[in-house]
CSV table of C-alpha atoms in Angstrom, one decimal:
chain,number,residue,atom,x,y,z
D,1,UNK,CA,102.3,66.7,99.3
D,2,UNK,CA,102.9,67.3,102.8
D,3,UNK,CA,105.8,69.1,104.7
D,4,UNK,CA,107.8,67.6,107.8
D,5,UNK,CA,105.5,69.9,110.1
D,6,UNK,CA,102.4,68.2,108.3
D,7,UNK,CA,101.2,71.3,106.7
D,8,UNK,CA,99.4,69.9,103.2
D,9,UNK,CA,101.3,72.1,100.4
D,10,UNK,CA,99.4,70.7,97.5
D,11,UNK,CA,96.5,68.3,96.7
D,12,UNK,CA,95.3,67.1,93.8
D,13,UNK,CA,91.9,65.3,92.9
D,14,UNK,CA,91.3,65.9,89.4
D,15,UNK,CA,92.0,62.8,87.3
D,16,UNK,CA,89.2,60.8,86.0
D,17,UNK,CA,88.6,57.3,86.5
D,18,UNK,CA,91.9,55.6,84.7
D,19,UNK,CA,93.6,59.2,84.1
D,20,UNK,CA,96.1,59.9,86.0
D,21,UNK,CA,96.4,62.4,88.6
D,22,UNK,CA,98.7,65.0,88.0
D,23,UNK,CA,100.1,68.2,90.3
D,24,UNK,CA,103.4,70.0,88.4
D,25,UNK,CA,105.7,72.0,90.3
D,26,UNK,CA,104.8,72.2,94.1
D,27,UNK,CA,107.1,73.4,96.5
D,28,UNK,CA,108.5,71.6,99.3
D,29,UNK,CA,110.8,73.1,101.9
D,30,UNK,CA,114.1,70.9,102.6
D,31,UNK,CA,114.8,68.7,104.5
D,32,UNK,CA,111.5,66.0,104.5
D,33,UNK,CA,108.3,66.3,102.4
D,34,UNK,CA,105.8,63.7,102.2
D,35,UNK,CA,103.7,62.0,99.5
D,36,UNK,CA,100.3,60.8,100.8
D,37,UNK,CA,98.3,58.8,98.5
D,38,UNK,CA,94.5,58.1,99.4
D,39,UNK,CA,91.4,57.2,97.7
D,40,UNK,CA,88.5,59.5,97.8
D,41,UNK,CA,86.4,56.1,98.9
D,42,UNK,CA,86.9,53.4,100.7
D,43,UNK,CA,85.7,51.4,97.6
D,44,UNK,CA,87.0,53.3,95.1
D,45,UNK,CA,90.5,51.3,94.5
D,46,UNK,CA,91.6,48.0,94.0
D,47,UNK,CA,94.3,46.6,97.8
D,48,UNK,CA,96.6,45.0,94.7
D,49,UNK,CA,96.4,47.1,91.6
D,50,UNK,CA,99.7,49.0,91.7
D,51,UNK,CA,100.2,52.9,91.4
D,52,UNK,CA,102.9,54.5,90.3
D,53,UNK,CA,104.5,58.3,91.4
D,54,UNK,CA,107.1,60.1,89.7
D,55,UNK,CA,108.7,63.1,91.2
D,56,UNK,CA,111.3,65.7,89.1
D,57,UNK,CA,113.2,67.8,91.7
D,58,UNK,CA,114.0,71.3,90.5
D,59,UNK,CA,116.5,73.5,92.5
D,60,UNK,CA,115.6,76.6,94.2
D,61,UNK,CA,115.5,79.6,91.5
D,62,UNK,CA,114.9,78.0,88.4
D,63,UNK,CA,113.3,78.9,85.8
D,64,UNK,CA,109.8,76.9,86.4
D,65,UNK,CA,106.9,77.6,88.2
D,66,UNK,CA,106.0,76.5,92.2
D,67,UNK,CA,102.9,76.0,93.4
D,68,UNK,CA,101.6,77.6,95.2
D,69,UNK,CA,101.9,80.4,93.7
D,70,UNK,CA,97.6,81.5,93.6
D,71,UNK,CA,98.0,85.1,95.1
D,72,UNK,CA,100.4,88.2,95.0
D,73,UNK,CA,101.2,86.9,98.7
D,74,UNK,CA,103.0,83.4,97.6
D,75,UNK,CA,103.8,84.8,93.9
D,76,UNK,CA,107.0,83.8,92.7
D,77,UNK,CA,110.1,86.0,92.0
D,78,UNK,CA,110.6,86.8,88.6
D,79,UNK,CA,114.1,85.5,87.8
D,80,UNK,CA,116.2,88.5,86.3
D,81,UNK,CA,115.5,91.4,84.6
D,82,UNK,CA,115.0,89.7,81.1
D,83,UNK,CA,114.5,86.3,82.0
D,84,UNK,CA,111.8,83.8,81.2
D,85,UNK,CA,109.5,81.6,83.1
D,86,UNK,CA,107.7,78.5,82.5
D,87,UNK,CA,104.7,77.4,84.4
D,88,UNK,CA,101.3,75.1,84.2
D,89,UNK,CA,97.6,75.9,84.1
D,90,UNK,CA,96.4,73.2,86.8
D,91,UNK,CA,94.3,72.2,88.7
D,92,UNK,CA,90.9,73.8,87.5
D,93,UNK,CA,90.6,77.7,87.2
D,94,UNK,CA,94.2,77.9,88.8
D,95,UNK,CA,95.9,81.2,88.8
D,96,UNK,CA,99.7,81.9,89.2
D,97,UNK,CA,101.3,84.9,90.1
D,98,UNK,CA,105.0,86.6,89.7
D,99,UNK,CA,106.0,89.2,91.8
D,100,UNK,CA,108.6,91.5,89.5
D,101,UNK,CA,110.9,94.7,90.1
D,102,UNK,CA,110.9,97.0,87.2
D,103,UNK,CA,114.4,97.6,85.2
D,104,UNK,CA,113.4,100.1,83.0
D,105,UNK,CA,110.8,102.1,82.1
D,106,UNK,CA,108.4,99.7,79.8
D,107,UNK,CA,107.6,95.9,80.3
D,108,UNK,CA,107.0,94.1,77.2
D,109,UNK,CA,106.4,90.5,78.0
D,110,UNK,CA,105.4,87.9,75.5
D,111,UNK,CA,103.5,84.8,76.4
D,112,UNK,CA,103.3,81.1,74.3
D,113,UNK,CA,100.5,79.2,75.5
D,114,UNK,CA,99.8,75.6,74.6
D,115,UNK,CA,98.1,74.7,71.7
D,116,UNK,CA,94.5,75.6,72.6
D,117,UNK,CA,95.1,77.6,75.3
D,118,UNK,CA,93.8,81.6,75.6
D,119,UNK,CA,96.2,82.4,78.1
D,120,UNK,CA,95.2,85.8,79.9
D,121,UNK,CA,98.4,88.0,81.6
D,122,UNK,CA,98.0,91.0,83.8
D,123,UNK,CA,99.9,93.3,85.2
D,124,UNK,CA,99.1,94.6,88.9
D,125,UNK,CA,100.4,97.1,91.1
D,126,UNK,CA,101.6,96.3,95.0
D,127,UNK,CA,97.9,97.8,95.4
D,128,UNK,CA,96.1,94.4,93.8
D,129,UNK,CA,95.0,97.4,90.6
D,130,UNK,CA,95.2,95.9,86.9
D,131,UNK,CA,97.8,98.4,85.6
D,132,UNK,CA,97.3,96.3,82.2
D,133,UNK,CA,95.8,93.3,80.5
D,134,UNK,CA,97.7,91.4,77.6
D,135,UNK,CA,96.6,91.0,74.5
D,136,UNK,CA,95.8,87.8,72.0
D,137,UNK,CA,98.3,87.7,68.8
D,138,UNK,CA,95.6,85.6,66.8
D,139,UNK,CA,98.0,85.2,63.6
D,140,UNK,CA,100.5,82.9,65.6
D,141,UNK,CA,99.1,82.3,68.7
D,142,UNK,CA,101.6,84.3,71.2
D,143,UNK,CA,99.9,86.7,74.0
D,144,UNK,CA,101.6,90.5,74.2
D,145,UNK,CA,101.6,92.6,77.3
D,146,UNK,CA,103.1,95.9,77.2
D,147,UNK,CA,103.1,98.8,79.6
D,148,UNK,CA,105.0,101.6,81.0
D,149,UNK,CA,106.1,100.8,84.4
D,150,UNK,CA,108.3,102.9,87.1
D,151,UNK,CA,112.0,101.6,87.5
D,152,UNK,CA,112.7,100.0,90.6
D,153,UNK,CA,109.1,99.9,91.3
D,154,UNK,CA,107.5,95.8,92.9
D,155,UNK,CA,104.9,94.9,90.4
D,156,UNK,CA,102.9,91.9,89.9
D,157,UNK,CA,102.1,89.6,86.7
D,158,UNK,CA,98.5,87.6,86.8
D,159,UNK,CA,98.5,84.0,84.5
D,160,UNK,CA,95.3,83.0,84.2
D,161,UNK,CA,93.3,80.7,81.7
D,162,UNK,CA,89.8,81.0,81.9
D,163,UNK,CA,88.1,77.6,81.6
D,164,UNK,CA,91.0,75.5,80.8
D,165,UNK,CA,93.6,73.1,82.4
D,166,UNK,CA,96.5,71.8,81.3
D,167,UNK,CA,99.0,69.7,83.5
D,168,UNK,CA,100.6,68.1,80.7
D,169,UNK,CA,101.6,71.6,78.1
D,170,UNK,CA,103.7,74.1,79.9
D,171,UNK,CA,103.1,78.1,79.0
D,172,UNK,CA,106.1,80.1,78.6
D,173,UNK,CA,106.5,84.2,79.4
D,174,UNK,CA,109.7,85.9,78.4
D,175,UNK,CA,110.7,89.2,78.8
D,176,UNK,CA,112.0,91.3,75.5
């Protein structure tokens, strides 16, 4: 994906031969973005097989994850107070962040991973310093982060999936 100024937002070269190539939620700034298809080599696609590309727009402050989102300094806003996010492990050993603003004074944030997935949630400070690591709920599957926090205080939430990619399976993190 590439803006109107010709910055590349996004690329994505992770299919296998015959798999499709998939990049979920990028952002694009308004008005013009670009999609630029190329092959890796010269001889590496057919001048009359077709391709297809299918783009979902999402509007501004929804509930779904935007790439790039790999570092406190691009994270995302967390959407409310108790809200919920959805977002995608992809491409390979990708990382997403959320930058949050405490309401009270304890986060308890609960996190369904695809099937498969061991889904891995921190909490930093403004610093970059683990504050606290989530935990696996092996019995149904769900990942629990709790922690006392200060109120009105800029933290940071760390998705990561060690190993593992998943561009078709969204996770989900909710607030309780």
């Amino acid at each position: 994906v590439v803006g109107a100024a010709g910055k590349v937002s996004g690329e994505v070269n992770e299919g296998k031969q015959r798999k499709p190539e998939v990049s979920p939620a990028l952002a694009v700034q308004p008005p013009t973005a670009y999609i630029r298809g190329r092959a890796p080599r010269r001889k590496a696609v057919s001048a009359i097989s077709p391709y297809r590309v299918k783009v979902q727009l999402t509007p501004e402050g929804s509930s779904q994850e935007r790439e790039p989102n790999n570092g406190r300094d691009a994270a995302n806003p967390w959407p409310g107070p108790v809200a919920s996010v959805r977002g995608y492990m992809h491409p390979t050993k990708d990382v997403d962040y959320y930058r949050w603003v405490a309401a009270g004074e304890q986060l308890k944030l609960v996190a369904q991973p695809p099937p498969g997935m061991k889904l891995k949630v921190e909490l930093l400070n403004t610093a970059g310093t683990m504050v606290a690591s989530s935990k696996q709920d092996a019995a149904f599957g769900k990942v629990r982060l709790t922690s006392p926090v200060k109120p009105d205080a800029v933290y940071y939430l760390r998705v990561s999936a060690p190993g593992v990619t998943n561009p078709d399976r969204e996770y989900q993190l909710e607030m309780e």
